[in-house]
PDB file of C-alpha atoms and ligand atoms in Angstrom:
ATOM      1  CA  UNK A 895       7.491  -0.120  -1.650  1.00  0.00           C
ATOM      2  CA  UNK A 896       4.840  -1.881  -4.086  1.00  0.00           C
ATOM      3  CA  UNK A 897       2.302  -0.611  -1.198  1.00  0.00           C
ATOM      4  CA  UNK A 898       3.236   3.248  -1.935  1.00  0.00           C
ATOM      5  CA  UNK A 899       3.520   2.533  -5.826  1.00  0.00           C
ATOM      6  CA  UNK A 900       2.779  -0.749  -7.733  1.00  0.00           C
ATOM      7  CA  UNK A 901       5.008   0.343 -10.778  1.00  0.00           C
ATOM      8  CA  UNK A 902       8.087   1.439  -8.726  1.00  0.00           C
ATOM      9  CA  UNK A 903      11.996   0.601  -9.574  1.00  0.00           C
ATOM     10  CA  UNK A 904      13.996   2.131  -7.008  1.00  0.00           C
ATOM     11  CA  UNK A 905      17.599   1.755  -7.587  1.00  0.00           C
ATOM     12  CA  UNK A 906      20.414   0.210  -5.875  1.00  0.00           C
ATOM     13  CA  UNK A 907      23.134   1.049  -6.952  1.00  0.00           C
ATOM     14  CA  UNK A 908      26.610   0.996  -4.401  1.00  0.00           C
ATOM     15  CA  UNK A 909      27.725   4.099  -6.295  1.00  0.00           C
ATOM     16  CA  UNK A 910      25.176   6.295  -5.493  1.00  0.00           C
ATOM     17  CA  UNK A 911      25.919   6.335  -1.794  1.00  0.00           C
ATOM     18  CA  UNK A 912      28.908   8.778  -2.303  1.00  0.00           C
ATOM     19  CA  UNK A 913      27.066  10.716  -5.030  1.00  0.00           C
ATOM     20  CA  UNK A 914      23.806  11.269  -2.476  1.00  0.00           C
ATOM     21  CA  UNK A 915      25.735  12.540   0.353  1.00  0.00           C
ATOM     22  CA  UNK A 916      27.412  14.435  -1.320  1.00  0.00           C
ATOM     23  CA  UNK A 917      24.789  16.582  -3.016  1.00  0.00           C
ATOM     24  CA  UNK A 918      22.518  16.270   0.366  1.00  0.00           C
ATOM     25  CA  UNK A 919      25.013  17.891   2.590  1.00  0.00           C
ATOM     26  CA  UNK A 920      23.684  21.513   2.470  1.00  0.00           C
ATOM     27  CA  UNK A 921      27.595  22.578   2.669  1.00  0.00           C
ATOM     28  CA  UNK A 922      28.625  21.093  -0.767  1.00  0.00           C
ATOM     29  CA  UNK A 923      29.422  24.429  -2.787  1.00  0.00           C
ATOM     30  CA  UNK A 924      26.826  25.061  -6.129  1.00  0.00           C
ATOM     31  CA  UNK A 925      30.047  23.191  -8.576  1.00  0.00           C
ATOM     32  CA  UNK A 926      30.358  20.376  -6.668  1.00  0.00           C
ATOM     33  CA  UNK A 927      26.521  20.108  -6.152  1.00  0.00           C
ATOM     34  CA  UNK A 928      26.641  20.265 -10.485  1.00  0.00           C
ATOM     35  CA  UNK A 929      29.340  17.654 -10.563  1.00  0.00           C
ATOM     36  CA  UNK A 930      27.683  15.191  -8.793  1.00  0.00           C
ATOM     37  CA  UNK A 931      24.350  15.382  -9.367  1.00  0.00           C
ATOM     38  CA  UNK A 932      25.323  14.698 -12.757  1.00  0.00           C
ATOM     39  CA  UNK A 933      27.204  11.903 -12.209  1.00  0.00           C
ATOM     40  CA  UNK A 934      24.278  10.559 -10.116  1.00  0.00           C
ATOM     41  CA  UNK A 935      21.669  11.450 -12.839  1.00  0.00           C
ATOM     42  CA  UNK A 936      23.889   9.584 -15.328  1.00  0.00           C
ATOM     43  CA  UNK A 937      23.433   6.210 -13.364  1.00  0.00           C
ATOM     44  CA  UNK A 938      19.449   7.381 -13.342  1.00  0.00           C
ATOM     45  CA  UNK A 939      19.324   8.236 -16.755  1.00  0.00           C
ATOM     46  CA  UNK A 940      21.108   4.535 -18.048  1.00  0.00           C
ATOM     47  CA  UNK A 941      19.257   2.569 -15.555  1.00  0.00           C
ATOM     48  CA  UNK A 942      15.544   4.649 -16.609  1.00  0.00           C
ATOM     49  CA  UNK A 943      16.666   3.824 -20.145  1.00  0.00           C
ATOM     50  CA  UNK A 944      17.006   0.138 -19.243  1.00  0.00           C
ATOM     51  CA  UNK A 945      13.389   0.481 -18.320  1.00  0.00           C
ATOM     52  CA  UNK A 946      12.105   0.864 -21.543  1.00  0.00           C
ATOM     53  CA  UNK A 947      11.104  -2.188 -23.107  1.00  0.00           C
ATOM     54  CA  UNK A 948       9.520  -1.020 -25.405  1.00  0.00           C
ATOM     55  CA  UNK A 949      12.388   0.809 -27.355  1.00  0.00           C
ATOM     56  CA  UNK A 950      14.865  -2.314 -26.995  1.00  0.00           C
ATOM     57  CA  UNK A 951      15.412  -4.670 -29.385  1.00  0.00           C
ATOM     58  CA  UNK A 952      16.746  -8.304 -29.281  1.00  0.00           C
ATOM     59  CA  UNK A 953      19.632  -8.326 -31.465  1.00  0.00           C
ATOM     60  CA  UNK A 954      22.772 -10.928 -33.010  1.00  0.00           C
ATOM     61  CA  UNK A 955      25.591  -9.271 -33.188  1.00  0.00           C
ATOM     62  CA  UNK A 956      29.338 -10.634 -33.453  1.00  0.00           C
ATOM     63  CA  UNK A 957      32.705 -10.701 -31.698  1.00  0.00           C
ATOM     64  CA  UNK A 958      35.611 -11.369 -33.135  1.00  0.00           C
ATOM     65  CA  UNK A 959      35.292 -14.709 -31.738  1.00  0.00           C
ATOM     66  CA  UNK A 960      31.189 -15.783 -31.522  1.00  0.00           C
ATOM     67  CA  UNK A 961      27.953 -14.510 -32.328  1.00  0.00           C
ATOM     68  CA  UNK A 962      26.457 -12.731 -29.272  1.00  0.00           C
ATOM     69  CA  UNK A 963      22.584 -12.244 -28.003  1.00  0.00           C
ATOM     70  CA  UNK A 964      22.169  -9.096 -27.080  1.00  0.00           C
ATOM     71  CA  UNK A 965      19.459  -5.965 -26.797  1.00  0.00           C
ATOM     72  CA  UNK A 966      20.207  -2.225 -28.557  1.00  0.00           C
ATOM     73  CA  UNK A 967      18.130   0.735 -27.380  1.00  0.00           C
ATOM     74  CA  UNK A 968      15.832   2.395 -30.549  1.00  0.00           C
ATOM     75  CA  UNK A 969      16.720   6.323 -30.176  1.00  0.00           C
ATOM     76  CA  UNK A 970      13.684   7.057 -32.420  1.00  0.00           C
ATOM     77  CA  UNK A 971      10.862   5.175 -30.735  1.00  0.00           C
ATOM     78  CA  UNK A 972      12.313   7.635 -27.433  1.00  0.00           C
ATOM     79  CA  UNK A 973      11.029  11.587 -26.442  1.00  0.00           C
ATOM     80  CA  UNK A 974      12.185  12.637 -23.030  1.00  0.00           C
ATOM     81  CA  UNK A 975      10.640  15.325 -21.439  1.00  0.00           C
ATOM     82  CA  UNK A 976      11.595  17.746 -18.254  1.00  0.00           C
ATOM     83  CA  UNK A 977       9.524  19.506 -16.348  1.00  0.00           C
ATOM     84  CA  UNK A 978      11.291  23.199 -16.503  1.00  0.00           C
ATOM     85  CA  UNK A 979      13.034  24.517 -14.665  1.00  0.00           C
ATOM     86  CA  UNK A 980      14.679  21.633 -12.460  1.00  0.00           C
ATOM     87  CA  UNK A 981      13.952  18.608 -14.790  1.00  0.00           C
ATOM     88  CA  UNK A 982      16.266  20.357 -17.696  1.00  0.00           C
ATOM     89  CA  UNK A 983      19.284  19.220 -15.282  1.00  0.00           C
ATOM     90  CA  UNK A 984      18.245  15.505 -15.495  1.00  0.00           C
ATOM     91  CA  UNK A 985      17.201  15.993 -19.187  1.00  0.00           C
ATOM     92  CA  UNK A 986      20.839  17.364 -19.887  1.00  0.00           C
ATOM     93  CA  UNK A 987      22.157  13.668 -18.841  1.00  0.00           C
ATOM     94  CA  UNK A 988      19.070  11.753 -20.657  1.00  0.00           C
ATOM     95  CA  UNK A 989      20.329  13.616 -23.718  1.00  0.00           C
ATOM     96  CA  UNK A 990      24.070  12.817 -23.459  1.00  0.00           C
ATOM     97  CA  UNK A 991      23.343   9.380 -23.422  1.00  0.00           C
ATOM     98  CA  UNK A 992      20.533   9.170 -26.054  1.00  0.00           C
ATOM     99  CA  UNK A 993      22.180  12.013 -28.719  1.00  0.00           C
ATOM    100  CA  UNK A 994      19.569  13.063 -30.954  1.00  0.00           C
ATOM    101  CA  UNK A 995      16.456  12.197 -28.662  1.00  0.00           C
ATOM    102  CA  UNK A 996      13.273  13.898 -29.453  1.00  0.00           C
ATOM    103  CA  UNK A 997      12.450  16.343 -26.105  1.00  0.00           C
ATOM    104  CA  UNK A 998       9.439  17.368 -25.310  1.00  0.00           C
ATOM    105  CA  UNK A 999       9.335  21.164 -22.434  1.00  0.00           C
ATOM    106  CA  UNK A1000       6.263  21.144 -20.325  1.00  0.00           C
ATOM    107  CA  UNK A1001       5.884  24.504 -17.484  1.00  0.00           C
ATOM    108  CA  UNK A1002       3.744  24.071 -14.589  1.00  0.00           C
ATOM    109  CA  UNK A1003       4.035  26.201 -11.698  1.00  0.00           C
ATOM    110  CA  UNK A1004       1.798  26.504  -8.536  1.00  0.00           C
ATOM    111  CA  UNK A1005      -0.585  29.173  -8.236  1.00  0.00           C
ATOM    112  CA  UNK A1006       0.779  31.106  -5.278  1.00  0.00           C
ATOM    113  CA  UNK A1007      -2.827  32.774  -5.203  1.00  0.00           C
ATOM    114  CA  UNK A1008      -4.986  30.211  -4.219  1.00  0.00           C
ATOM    115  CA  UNK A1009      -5.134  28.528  -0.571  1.00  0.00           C
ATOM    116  CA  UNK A1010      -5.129  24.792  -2.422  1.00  0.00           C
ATOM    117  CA  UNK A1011      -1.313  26.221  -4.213  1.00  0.00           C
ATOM    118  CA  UNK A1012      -2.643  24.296  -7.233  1.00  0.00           C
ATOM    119  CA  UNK A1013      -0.189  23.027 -10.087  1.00  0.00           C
ATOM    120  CA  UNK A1014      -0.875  25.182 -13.192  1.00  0.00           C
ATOM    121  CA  UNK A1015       0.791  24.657 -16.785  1.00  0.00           C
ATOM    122  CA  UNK A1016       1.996  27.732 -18.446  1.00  0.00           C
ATOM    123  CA  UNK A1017       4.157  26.181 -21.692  1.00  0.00           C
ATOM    124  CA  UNK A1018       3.766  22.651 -23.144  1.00  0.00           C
ATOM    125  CA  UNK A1019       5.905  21.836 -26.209  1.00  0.00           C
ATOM    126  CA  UNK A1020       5.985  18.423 -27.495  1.00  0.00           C
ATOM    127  CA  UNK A1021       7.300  16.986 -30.376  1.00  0.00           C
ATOM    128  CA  UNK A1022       4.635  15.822 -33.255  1.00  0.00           C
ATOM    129  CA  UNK A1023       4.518  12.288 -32.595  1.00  0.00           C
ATOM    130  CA  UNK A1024       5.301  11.870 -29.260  1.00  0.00           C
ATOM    131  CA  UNK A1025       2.009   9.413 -28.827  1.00  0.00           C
ATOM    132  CA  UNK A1026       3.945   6.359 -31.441  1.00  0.00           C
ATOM    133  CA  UNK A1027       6.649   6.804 -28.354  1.00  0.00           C
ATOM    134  CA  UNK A1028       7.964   6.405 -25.108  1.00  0.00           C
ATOM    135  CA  UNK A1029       8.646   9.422 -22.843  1.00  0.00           C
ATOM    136  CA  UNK A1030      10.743   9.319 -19.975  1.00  0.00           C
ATOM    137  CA  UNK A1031       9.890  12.097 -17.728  1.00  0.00           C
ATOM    138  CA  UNK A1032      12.606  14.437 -16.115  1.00  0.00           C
ATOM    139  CA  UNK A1033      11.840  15.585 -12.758  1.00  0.00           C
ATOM    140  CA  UNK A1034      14.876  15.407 -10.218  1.00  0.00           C
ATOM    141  CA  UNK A1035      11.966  15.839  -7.297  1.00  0.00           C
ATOM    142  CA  UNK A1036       8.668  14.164  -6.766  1.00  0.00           C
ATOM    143  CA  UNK A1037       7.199  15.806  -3.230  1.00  0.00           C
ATOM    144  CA  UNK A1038       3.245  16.617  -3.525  1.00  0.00           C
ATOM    145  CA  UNK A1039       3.054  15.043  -6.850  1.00  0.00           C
ATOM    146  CA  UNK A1040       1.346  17.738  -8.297  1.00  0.00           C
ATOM    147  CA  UNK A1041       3.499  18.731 -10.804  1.00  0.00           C
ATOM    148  CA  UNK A1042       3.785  15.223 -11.834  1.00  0.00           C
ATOM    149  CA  UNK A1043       0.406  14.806 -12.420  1.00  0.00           C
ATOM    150  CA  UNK A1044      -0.116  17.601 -14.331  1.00  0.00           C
ATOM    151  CA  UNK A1045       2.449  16.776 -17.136  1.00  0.00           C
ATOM    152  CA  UNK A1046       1.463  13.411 -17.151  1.00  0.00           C
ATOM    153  CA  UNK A1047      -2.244  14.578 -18.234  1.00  0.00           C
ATOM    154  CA  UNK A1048      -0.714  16.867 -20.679  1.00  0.00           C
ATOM    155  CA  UNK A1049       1.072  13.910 -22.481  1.00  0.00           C
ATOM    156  CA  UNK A1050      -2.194  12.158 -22.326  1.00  0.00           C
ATOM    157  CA  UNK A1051      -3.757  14.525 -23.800  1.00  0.00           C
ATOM    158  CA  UNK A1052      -1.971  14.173 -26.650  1.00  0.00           C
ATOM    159  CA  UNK A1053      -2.457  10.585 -26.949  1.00  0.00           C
ATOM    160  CA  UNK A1054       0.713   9.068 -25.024  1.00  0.00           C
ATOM    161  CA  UNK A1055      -0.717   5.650 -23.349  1.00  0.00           C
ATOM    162  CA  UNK A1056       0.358   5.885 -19.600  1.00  0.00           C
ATOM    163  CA  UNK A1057       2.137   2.605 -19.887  1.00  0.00           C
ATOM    164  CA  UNK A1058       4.334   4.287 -22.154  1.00  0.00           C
ATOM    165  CA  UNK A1059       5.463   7.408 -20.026  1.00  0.00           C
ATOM    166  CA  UNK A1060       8.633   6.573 -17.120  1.00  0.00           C
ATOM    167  CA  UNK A1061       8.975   9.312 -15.179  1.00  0.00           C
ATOM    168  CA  UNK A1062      12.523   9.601 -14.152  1.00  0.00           C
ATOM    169  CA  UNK A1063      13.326  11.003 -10.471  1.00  0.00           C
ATOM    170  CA  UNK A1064      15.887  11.736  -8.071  1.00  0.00           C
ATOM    171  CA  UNK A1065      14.268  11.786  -4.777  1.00  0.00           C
ATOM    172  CA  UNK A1066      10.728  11.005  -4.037  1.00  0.00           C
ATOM    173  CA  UNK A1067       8.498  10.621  -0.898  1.00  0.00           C
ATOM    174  CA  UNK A1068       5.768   8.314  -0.041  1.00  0.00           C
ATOM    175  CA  UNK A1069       3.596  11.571  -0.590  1.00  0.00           C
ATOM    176  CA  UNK A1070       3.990  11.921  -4.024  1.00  0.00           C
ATOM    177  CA  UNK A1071       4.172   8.414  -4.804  1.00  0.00           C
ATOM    178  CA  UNK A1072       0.580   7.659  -3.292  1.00  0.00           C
ATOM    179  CA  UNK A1073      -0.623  10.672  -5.153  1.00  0.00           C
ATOM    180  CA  UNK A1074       0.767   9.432  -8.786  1.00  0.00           C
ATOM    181  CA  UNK A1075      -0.645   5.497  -7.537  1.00  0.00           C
ATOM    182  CA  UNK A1076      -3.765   7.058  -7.355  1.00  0.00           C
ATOM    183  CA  UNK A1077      -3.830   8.534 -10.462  1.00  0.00           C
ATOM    184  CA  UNK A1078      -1.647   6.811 -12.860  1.00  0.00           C
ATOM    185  CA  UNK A1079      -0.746   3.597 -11.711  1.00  0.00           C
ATOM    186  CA  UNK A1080       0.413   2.164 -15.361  1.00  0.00           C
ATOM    187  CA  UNK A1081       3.363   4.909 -15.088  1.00  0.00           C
ATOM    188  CA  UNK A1082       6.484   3.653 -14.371  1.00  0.00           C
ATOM    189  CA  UNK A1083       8.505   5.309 -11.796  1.00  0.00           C
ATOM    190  CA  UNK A1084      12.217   5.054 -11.571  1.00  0.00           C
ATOM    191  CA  UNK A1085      14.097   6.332  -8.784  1.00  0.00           C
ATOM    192  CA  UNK A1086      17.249   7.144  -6.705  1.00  0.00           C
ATOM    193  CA  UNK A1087      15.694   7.478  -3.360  1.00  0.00           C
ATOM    194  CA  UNK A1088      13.083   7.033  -1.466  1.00  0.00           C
ATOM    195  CA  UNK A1089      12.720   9.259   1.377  1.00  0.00           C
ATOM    196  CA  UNK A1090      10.803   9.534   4.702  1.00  0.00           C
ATOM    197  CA  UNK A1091       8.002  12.650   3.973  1.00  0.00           C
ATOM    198  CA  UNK A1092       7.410  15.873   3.443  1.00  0.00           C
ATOM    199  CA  UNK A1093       7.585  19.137   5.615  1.00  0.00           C
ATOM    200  CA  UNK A1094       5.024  21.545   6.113  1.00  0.00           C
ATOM    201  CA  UNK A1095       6.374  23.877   3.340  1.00  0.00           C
ATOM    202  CA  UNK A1096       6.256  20.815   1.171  1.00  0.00           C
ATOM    203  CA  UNK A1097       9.990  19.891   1.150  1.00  0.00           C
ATOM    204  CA  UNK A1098      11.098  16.339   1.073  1.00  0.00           C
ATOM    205  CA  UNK A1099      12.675  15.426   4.100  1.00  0.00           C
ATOM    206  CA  UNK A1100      15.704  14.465   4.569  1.00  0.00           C
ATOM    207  CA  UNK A1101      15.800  15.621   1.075  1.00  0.00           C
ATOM    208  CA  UNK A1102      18.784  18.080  -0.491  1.00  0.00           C
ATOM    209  CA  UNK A1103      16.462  21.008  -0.358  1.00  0.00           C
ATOM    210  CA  UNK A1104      15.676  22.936  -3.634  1.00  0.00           C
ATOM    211  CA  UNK A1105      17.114  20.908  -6.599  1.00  0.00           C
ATOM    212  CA  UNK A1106      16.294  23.525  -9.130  1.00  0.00           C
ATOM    213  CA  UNK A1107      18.249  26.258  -7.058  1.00  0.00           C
ATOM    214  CA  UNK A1108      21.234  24.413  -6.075  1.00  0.00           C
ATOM    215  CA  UNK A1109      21.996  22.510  -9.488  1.00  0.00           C
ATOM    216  CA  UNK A1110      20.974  26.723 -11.448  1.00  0.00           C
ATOM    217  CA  UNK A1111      23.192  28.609  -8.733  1.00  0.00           C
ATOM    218  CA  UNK A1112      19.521  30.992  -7.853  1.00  0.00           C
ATOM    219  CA  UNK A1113      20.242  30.132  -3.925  1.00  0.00           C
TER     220      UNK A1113
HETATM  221  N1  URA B1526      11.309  20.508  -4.969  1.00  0.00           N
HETATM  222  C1  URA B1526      12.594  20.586  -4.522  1.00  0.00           C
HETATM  223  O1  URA B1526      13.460  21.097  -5.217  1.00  0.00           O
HETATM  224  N2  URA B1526      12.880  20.096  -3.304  1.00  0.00           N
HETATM  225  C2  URA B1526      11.957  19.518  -2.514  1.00  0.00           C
HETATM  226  O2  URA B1526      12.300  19.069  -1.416  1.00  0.00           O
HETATM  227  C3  URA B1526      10.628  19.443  -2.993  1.00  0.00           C
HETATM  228  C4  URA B1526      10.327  19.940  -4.226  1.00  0.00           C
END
């Protein structure tokens, strides 16, 4: 895996063997798909959170019967981010465990005019001081990459360090992942699956098909 991405966690978790087949078989019905890709994007969103190191802090806290070592998560040094319209499903879960998160909206769609289908961004709404933060980045699929790469530059832009930025993902294909390498390296990637590649309508196969459609009922 290091050879497709050198800053890639891809997670192992036993429980998300149920929760993947279930939203990958094309005849799970739009509630079901809702139910457990959120339950799925829960263990994603605690395990992305676990990722960021530098929003946890060592602390002594104590049990009824010791003092205990432990490590608390720092709300305020977080801003999560979704790439509209899929990434607001994954954001949704990112929220519910981090209540009062800043969040950051960035749109980029791809310019169905041109032969190259280029990523363009139409909306980007951050919050003020998103650059003393770190951003984990909601987007349930990573296929071409260009998306990705185009909200990454607009939080860059704005003076978030690349080190700082996790971008948080469902499913993701050696396509993508060699595109973001290329690019951003120092951005952490943390996902659910790694699958084999992508079709020539640039759908990630096996894949689940379109995330954004199935988890917003728009089949
Ligand atoms: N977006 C999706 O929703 N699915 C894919 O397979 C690729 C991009």
């Amino acid at each position: 895996m290091a050879t497709l991405h050198p800053n890639l966690v891809v997670l192992k978790n036993k429980s998300l063997r149920n929760l993947f087949t279930k939203i990958r078989d094309q005849e799970t019905n739009v509630r079901d798909f809702e139910f457990y890709s959120c339950r799925l994007m829960t263990v994603l969103a605690e395990e992305t959170v676990a990722e960021l190191d530098n929003a946890i802090e060592q602390v002594t806290v104590h049990t009824p019967c010791a003092a205990f070592q432990g490590e608390v998560v720092d709300v305020d040094k977080i801003c999560a981010v979704s790439i509209v319209r899929a990434g607001d499903s994954l954001l949704g879960c990112v929220r519910a465990i981090l209540p009062g998160v800043s969040v950051g909206k960035i749109l980029i769609q791809r310019d169905e005019r041109t032969v190259e289908k280029e990523a363009k961004l139409y909306y980007c709404k951050l919050p003020p001081k998103i650059s003393e933060k770190v951003v984990i980045l909601c987007d349930p699929m990573l296929a071409t990459g260009g998306s990705a790469k185009k909200a990454i530059e607009s939080l860059v832009d704005v003076g978030v360090k690349p080190s700082n930025i996790i971008f948080s993902n469902v499913v993701c294909c050696p396509e993508g992942l060699k595109n973001l390498a290329a690019a951003y390296p120092e951005v952490k990637i943390v996902t659910a699956a790694v699958d084999e590649c992508l079709n020539e309508d640039k759908y990630i196969v096996p894949g689940l098909g379109d995330y954004g459609d199935r988890f917003f009922n728009t089949v």
